[in-house]
CSV table of C-alpha atoms and ligand atoms in Angstrom, one decimal:
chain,number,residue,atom,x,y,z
A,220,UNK,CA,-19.0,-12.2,26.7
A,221,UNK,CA,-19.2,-15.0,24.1
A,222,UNK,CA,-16.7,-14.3,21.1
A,223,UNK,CA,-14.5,-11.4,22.0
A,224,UNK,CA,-13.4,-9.7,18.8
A,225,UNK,CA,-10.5,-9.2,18.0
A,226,UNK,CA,-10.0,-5.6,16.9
A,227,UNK,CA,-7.5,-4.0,14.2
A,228,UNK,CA,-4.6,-1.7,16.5
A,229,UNK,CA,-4.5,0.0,13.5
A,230,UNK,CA,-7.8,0.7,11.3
A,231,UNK,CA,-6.3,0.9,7.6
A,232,UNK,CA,-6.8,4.4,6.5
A,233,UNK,CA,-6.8,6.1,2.8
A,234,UNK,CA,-5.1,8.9,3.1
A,235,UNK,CA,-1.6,9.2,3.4
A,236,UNK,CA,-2.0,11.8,6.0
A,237,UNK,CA,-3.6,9.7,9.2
A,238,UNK,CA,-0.8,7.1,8.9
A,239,UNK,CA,1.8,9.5,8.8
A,240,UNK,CA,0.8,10.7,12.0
A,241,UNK,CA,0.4,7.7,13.6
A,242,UNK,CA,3.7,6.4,12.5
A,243,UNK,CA,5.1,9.1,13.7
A,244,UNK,CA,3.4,9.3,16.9
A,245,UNK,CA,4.9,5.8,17.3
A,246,UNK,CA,8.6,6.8,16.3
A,247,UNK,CA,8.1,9.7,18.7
A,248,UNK,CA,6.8,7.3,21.8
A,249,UNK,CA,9.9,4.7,20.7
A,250,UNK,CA,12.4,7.6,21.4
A,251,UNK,CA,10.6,8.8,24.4
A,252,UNK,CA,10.8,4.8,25.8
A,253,UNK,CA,14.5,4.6,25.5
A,254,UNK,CA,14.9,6.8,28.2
A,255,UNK,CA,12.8,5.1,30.6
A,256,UNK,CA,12.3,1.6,32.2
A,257,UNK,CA,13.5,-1.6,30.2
A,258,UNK,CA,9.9,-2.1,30.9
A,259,UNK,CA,7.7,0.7,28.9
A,260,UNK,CA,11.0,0.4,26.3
A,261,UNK,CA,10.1,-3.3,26.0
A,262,UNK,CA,6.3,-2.5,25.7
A,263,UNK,CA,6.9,0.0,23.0
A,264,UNK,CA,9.1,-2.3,21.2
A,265,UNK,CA,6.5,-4.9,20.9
A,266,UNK,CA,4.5,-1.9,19.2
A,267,UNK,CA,7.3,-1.3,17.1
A,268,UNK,CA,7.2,-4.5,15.7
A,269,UNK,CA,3.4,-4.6,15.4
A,270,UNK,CA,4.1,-2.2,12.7
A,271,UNK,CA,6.9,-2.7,11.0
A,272,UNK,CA,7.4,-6.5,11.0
A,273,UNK,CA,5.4,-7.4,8.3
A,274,UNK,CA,8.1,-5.2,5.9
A,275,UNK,CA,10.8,-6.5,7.5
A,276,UNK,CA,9.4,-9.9,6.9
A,277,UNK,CA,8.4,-9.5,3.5
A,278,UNK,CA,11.7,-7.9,2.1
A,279,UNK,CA,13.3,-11.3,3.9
A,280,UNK,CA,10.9,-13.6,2.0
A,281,UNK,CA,12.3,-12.0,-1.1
A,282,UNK,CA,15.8,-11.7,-0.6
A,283,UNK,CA,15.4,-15.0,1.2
A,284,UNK,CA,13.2,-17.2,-1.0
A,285,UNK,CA,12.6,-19.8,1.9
A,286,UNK,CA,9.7,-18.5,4.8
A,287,UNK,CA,12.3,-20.5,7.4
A,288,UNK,CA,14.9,-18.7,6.7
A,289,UNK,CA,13.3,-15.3,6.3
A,290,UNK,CA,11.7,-15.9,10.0
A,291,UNK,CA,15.7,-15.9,11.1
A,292,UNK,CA,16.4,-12.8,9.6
A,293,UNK,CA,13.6,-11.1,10.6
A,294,UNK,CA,14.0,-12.2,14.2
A,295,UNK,CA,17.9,-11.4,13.8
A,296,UNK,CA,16.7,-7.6,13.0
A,297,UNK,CA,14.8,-7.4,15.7
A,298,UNK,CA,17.0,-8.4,18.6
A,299,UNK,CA,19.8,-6.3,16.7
A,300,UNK,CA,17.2,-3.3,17.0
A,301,UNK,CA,16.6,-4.1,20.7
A,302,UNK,CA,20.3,-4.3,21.3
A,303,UNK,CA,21.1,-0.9,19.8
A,304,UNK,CA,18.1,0.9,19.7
A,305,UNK,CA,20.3,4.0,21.4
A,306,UNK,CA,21.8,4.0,18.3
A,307,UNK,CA,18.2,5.0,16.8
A,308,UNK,CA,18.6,8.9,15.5
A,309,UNK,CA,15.4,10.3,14.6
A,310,UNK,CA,16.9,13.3,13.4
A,311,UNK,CA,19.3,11.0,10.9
A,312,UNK,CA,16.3,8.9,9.3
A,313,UNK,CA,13.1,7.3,9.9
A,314,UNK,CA,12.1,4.3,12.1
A,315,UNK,CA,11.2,2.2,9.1
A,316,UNK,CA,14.4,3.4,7.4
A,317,UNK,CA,16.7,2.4,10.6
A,318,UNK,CA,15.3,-0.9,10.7
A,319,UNK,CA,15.5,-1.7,7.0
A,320,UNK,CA,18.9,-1.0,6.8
A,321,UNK,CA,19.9,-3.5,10.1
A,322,UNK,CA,17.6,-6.0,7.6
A,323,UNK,CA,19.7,-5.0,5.1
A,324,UNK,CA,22.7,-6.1,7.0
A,325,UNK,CA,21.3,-9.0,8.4
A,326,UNK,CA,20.1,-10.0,4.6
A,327,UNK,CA,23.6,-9.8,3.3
A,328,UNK,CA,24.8,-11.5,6.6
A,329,UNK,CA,22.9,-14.6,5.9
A,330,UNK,CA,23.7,-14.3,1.8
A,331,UNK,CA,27.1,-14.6,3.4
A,332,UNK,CA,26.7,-17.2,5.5
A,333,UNK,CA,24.9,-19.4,2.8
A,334,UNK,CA,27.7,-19.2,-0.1
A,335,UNK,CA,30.5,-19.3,2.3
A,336,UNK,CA,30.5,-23.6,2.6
A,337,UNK,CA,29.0,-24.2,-0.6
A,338,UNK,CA,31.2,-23.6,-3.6
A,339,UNK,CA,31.0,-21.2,-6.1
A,340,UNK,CA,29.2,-23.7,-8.4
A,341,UNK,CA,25.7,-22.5,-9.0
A,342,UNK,CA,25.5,-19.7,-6.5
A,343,UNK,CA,23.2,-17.5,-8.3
A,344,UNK,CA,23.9,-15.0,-4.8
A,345,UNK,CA,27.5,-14.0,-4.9
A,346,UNK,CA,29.4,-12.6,-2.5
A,347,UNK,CA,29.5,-9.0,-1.6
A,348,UNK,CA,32.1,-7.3,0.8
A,349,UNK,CA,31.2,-6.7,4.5
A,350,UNK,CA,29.5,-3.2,4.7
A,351,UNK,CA,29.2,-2.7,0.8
A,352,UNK,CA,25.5,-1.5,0.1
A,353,UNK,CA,23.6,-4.3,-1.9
A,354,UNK,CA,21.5,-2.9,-4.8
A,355,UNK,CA,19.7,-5.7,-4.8
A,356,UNK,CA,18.2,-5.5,-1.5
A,357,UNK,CA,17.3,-1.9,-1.9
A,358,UNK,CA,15.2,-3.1,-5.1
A,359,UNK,CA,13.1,-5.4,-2.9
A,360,UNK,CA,12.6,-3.4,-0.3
A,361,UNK,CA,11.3,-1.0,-3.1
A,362,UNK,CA,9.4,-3.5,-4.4
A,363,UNK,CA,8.2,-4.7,-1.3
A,364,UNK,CA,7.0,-1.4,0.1
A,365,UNK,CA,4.9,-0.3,-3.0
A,366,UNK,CA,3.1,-3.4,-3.4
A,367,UNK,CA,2.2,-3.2,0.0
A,368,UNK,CA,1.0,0.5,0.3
A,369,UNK,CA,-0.9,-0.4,-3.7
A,370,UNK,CA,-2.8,-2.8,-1.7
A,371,UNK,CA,-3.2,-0.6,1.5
A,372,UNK,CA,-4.9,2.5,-1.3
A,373,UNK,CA,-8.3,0.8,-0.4
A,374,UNK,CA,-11.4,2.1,-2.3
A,375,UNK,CA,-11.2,3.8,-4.7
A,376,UNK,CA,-7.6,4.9,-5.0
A,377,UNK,CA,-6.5,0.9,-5.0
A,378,UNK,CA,-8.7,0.5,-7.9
A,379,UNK,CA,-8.0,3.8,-9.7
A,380,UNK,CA,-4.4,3.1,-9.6
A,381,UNK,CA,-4.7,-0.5,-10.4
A,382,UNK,CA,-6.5,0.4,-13.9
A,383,UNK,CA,-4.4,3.5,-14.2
A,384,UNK,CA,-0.9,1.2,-13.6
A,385,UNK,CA,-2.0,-2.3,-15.4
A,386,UNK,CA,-4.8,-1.9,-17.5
A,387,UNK,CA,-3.6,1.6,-19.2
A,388,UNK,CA,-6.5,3.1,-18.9
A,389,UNK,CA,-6.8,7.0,-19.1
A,390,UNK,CA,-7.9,9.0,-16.2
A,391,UNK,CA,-11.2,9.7,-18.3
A,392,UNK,CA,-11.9,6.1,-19.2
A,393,UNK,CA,-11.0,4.9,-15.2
A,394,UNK,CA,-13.5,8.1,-14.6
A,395,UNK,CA,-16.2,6.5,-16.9
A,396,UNK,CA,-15.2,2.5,-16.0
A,397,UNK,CA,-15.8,3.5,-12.1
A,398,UNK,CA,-18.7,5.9,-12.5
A,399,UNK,CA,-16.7,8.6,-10.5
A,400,UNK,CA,-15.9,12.1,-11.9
A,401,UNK,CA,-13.2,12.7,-14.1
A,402,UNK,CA,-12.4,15.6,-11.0
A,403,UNK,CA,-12.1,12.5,-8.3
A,404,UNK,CA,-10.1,10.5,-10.4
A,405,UNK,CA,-7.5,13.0,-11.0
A,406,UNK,CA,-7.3,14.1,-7.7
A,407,UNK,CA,-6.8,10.5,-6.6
A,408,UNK,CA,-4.1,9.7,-9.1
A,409,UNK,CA,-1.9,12.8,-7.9
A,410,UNK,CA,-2.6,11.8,-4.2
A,411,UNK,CA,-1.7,8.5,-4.5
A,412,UNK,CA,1.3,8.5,-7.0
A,413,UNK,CA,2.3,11.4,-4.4
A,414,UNK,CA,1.7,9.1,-1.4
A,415,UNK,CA,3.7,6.1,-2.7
A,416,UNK,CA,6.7,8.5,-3.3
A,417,UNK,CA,6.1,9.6,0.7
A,418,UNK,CA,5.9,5.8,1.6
A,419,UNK,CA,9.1,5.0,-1.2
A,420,UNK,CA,11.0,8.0,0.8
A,421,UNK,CA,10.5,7.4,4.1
A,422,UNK,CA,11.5,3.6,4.3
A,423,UNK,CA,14.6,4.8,2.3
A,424,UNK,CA,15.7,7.3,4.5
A,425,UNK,CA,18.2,5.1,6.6
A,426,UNK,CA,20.8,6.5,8.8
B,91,UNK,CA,-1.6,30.5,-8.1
B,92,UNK,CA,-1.1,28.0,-5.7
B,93,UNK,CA,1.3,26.0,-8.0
B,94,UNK,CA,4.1,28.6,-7.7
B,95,UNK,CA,3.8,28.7,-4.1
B,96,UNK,CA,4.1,24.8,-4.1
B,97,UNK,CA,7.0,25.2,-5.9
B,98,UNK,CA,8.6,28.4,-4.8
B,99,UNK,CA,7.9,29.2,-8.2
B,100,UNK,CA,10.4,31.5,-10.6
B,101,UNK,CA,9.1,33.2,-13.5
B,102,UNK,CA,6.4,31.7,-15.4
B,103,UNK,CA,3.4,30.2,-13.9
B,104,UNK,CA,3.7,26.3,-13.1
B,105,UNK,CA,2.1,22.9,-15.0
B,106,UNK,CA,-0.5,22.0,-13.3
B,107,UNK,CA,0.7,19.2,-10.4
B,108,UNK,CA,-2.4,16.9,-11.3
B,109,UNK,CA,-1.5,17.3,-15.3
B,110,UNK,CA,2.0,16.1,-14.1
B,111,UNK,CA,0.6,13.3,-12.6
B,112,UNK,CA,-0.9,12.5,-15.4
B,113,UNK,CA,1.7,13.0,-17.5
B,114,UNK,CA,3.7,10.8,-15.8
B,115,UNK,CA,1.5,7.8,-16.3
B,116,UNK,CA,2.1,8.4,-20.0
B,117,UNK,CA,-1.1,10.1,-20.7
B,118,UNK,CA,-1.6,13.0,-23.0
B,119,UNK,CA,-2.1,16.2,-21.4
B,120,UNK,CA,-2.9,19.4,-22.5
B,121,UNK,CA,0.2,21.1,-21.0
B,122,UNK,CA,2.5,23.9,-21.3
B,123,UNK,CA,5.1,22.3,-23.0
B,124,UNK,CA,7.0,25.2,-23.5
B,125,UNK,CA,7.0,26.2,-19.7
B,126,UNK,CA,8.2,22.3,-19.0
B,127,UNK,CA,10.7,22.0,-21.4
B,128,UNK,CA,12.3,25.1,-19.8
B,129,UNK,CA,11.2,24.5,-15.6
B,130,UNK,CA,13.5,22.8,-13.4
B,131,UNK,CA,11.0,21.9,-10.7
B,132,UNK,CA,8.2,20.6,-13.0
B,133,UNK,CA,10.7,18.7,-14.9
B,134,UNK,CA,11.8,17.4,-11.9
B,135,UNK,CA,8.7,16.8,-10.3
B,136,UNK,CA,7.4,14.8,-13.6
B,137,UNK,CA,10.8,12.5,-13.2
B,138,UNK,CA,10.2,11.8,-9.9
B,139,UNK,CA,6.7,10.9,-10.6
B,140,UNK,CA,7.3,8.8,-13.7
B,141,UNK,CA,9.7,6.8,-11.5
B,142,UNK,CA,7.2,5.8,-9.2
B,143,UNK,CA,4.6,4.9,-11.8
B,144,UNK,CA,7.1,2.8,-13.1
B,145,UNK,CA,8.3,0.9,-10.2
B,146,UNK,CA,4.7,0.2,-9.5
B,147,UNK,CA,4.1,-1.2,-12.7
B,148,UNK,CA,6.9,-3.8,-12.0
B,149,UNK,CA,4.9,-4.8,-8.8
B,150,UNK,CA,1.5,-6.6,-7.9
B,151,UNK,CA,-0.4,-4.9,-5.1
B,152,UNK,CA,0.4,-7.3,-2.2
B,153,UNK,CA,0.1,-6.6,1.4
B,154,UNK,CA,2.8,-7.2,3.3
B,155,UNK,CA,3.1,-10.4,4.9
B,156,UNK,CA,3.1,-10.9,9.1
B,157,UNK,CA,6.1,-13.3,10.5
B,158,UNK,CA,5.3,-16.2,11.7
B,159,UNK,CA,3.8,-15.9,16.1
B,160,UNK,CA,6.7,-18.2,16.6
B,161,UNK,CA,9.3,-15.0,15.8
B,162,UNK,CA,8.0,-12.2,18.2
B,163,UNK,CA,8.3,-15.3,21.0
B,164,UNK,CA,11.4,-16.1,20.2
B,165,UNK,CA,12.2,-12.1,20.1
B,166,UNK,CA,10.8,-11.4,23.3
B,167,UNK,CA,12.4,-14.1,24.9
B,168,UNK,CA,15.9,-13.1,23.6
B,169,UNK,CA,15.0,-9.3,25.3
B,170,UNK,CA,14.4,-10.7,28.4
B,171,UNK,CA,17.0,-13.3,28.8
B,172,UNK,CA,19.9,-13.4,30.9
B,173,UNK,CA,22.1,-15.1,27.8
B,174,UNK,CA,21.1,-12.4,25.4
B,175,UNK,CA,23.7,-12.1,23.3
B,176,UNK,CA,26.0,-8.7,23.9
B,177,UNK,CA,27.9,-8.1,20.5
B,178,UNK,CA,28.1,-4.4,21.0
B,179,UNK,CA,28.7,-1.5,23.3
B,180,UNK,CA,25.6,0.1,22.9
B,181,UNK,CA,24.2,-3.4,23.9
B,182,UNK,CA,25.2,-3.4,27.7
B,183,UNK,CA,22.4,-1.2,28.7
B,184,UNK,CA,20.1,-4.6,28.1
B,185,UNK,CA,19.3,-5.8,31.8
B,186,UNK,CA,17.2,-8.5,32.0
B,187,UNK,CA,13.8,-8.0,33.3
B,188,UNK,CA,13.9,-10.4,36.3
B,189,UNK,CA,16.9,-8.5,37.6
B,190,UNK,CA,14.9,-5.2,37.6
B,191,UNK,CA,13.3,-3.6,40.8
B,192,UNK,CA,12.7,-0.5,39.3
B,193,UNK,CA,9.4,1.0,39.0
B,194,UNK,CA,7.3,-1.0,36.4
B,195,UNK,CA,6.6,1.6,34.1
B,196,UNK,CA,4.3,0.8,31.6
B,197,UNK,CA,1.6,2.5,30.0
B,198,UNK,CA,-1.7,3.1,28.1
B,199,UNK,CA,0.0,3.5,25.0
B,200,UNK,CA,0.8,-0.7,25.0
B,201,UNK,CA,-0.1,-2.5,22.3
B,202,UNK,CA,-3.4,-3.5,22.4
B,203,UNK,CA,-4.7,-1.5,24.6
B,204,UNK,CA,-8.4,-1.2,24.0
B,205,UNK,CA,-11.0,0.9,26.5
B,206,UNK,CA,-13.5,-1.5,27.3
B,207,UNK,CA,-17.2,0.5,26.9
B,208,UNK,CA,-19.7,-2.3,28.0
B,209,UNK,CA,-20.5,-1.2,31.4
B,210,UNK,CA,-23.7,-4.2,31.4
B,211,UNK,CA,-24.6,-6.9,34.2
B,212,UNK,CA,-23.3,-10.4,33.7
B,213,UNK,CA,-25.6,-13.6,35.7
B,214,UNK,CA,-22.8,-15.9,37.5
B,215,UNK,CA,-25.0,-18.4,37.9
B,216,UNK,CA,-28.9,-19.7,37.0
B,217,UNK,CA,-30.9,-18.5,39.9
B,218,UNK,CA,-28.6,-16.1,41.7
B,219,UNK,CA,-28.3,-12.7,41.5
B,220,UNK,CA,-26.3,-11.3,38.7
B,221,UNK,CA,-24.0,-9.1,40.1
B,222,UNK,CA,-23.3,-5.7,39.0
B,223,UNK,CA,-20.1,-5.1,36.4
B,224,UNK,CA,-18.6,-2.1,37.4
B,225,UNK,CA,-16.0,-2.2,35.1
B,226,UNK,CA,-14.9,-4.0,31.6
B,227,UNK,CA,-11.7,-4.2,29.7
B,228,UNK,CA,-11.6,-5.5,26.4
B,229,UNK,CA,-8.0,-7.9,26.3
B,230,UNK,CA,-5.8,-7.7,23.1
B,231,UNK,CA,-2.9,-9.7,21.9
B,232,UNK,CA,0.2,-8.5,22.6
B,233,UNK,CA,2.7,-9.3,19.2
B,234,UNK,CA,3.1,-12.9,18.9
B,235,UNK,CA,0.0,-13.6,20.4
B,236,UNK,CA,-3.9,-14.5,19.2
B,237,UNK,CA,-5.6,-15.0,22.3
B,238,UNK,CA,-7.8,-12.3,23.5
B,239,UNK,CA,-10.7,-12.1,26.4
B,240,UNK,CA,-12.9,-9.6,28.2
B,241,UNK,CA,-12.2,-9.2,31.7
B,242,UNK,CA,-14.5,-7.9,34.3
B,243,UNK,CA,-14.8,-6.1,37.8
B,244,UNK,CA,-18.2,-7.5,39.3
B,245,UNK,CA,-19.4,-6.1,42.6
B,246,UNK,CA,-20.2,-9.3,44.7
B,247,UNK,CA,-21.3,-9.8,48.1
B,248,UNK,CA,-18.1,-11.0,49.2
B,249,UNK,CA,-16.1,-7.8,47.3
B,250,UNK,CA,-15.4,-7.0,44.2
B,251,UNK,CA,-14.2,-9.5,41.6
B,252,UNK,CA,-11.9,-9.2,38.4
B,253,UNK,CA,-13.8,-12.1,36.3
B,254,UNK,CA,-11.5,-13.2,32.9
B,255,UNK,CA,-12.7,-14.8,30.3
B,256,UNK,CA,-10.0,-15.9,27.5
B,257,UNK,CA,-9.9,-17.4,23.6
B,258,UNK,CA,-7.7,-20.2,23.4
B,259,UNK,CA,-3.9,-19.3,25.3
B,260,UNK,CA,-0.2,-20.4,23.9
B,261,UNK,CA,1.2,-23.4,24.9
B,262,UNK,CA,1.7,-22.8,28.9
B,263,UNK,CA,5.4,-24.9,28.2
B,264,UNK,CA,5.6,-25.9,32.0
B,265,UNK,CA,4.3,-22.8,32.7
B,266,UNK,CA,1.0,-20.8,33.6
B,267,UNK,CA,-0.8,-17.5,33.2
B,268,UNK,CA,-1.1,-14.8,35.6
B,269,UNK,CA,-3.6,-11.9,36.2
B,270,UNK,CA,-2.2,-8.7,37.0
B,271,UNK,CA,-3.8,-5.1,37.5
B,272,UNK,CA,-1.3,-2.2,36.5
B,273,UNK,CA,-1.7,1.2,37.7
B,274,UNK,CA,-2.5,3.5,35.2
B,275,UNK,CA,0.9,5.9,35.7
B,276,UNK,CA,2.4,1.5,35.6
B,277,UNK,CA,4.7,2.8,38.6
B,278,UNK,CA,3.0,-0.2,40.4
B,279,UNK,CA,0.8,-3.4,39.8
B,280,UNK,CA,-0.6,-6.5,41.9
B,281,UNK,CA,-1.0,-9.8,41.0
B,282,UNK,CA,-4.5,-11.3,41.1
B,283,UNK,CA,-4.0,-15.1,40.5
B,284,UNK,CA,-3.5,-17.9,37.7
B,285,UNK,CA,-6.0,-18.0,34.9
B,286,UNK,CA,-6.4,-20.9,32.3
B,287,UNK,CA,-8.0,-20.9,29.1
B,288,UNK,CA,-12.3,-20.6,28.2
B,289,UNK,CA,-13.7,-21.0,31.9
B,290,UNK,CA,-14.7,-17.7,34.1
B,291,UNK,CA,-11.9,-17.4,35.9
B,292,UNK,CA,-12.7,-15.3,39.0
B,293,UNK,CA,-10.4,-14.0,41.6
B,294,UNK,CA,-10.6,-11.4,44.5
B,295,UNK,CA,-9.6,-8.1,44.1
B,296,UNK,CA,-8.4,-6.8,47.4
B,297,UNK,CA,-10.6,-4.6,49.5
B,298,UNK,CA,-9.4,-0.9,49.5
B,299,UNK,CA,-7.2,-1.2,45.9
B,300,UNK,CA,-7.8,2.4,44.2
B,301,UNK,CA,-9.3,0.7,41.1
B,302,UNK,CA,-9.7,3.9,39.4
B,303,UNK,CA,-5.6,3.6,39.8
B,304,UNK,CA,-5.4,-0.3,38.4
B,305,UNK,CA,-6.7,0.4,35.4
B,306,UNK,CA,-4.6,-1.8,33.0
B,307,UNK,CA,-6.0,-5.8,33.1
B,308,UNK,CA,-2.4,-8.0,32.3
B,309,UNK,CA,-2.3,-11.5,31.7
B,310,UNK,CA,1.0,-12.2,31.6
B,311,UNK,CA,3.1,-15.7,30.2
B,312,UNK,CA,4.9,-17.1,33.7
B,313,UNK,CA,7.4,-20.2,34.6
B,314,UNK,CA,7.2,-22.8,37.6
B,315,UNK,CA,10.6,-20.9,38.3
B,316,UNK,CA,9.6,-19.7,42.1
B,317,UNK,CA,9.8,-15.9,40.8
B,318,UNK,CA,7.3,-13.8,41.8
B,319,UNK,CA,7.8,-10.8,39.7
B,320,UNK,CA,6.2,-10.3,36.3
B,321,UNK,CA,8.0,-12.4,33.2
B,322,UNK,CA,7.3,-9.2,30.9
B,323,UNK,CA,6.2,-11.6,28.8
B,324,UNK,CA,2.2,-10.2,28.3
B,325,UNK,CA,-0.3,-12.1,26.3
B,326,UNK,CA,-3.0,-10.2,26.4
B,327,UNK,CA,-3.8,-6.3,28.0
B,328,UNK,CA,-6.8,-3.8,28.4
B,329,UNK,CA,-7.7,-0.9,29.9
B,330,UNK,CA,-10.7,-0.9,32.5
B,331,UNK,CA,-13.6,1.4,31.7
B,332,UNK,CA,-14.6,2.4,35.1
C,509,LIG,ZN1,7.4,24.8,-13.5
């Protein structure tokens, strides 16, 4: 009974396949909740956030550039999620999707709020009209979701792409460099070049 | 021919989807250029490709980073209070917890929820009889949380017991931590008793309770407030292996 362990919810898996499932095992529980008691929709929504707060997080970091501020934002989203997760249309976009575009929101909210008192001296954020869609958030989130699914390839996708992406290397020089056949190695960079644009798609499709 | 099908193919047969891949990195492929020059799905396809490969170059592999503990508190907090803050229609349908008498209905599916499989004997004390476990639920953190525990049903002479043991709990913030056992289909659940941090923790579970029915273990995050009811604030849960 000494030294409990804490166990992953979620064992990280390779293939893009697994994960998909499971996320959208979790989207379809999350519907399912919101018709029944506050208190299994309250449960799944702390499973909800399990998953995707660490995104929601991260994209605030960026946009935010302060960790204080990007725990606001990211606590903002959620309760804003809570408050109108009726609003949440599977059939219109993904769960990840729906709650990247309230951060969205919430981003440009606090952009907002922060050049609003100060003047326009050196605000290297200006202001952008209520609504309006900010390119620059969807570039983080971009950015924020492939470098976290690059690091979440594992072995030896990760490394495959990593050699492939920054070191240049050729399929058959990656093949030689990991002692793997120049068969695996292809098949691994179509797989995972396939399964970032599955991750890059899905967190895009907002409603 | 498997390429055509994949992309519902018109004419000629298709590149290669791995050569595309390829391709897309910037490598040099032994391709049919002509085909490519002239296909709208492989063209395509190699576009799409070569945009990812691009945006991942401007990137360093990073996992995403977890909030802070402090955030999913101050979340959970907001869902359950009577001040949250209504700023749209769609937002009336929050009803605070405490207010709630409808059937608790949780579930398995909770975060955390981990089948115990240890079904061993524990010693309660140096000398005495260990008694039997009978059943063992492995306690996980809820969001927010880090502490986590093992809790077991041991079959004493004086009834069964639900002994918890727990890592290091939150704060208590003029509060405490109750035990509670959920039925499995969460239409109902008992409270066992307070629990604190580290010690074995042991506390009757009444005679006749259908335990293969109050499966889910629950420690739960309460108030000095005089309210009986569950905070739906929960720390830690775990399904029993009976
Ligand atoms: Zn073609």
């Amino acid at each position: 009974m000494s030294d409990p362990v804490v166990r992953p919810i979620r064992s990280a898996t390779s293939d893009l396949t697994p994960e998909h499932t499971a996320d959208a095992a979790l989207t379809q529980r999350f519907v399912a909740s919101l018709a029944q008691d506050q208190r299994y929709a309250h449960d799944m929504f702390a499973e909800v956030y399990q998953r995707w707060s660490a995104l929601v997080y991260s994209v605030a970091r960026h946009a935010m550039r302060d960790d204080h501020e990007a725990s606001e934002v990211t606590q903002r989203v959620f309760i804003s999620a809570w408050q109108s997760r009726d609003g949440f249309n599977p059939a219109a976009g993904s769960l990840p999707g729906w709650l990247l575009g309230i951060t969205r929101r919430r981003i440009a909210d606090r952009w907002r709020e922060r050049s609003r008192p100060t003047s326009n001296t050196t605000d290297e954020v200006p202001e952008t009209a209520e609504g309006t869609e900010d390119p620059r958030v969807s570039q983080i989130i971009d950015q924020v979701v492939l470098a976290d699914e690059l690091a979440r390839l594992g072995h030896p996708p990760g490394d495959i792409m990593r050699l492939a992406f920054y070191d240049d290397l050729t399929h058959v020089e990656i093949a030689e460099r990991l002692s793997l056949p120049i068969g695996t190695v292809k098949s691994h960079i179509r797989r995972s070049l396939t399964r970032l644009r599955t991750r890059l798609e899905v967190t895009r499709d907002e409603q | 021919m498997s390429n055509n099908d994949m992309f519902g193919g018109s004419g000629s047969l298709h590149c290669d989807p791995t050569d595309l891949a390829l391709l897309s990195l910037g490598e040099e492929v032994d391709i049919d250029t002509e085909h490519l020059d002239s296909c709208a799905d492989c063209t395509r396809e190699t576009a799409s490709l070569r945009r990812i490969a691009r945006l991942s170059r401007q990137v360093t592999p990073q996992a995403a980073t977890s909030p802070p503990t402090s955030v999913w508190t101050a979340i959970a907090q907001e869902m359950t209070s009577n001040s949250a803050t209504i700023s749209s229609a769609t937002d009336s349908n929050v009803i605070p917890m405490r207010q709630r008498k409808a059937p608790w209905i949780a579930v398995a599916a909770a975060v955390g929820v981990i089948v115990g499989s240890l079904v061993g004997v524990v010693a309660t004390a140096e000398n005495i009889a260990p008694a039997p476990v009978v059943a063992q639920a492995s306690l996980t953190p809820f969001p927010g949380f880090t502490t986590t525990g093992v809790a077991n049903v041991m079959a004493t002479d004086n009834g069964d017991v639900l002994a918890v043991d727990l890592s290091d709990l939150p704060p208590a913030n003029d509060g405490y931590f109750e035990v509670w056992l959920i039925a499995e289909d969460a239409t109902s659940m008992i409270s066992l008793g307070a629990v604190n941090a580290g010690q074995n923790t042991q506390l009757p579970i009444p005679a006749g309770l259908a335990l293969d029915r109050y499966r889910l273990v629950d420690v739960s995050a309460e108030k000095f407030d005089g309210d009986v009811s569950h905070s739906a604030i929960s720390v830690v849960r775990g399904e029993l292996s009976v």
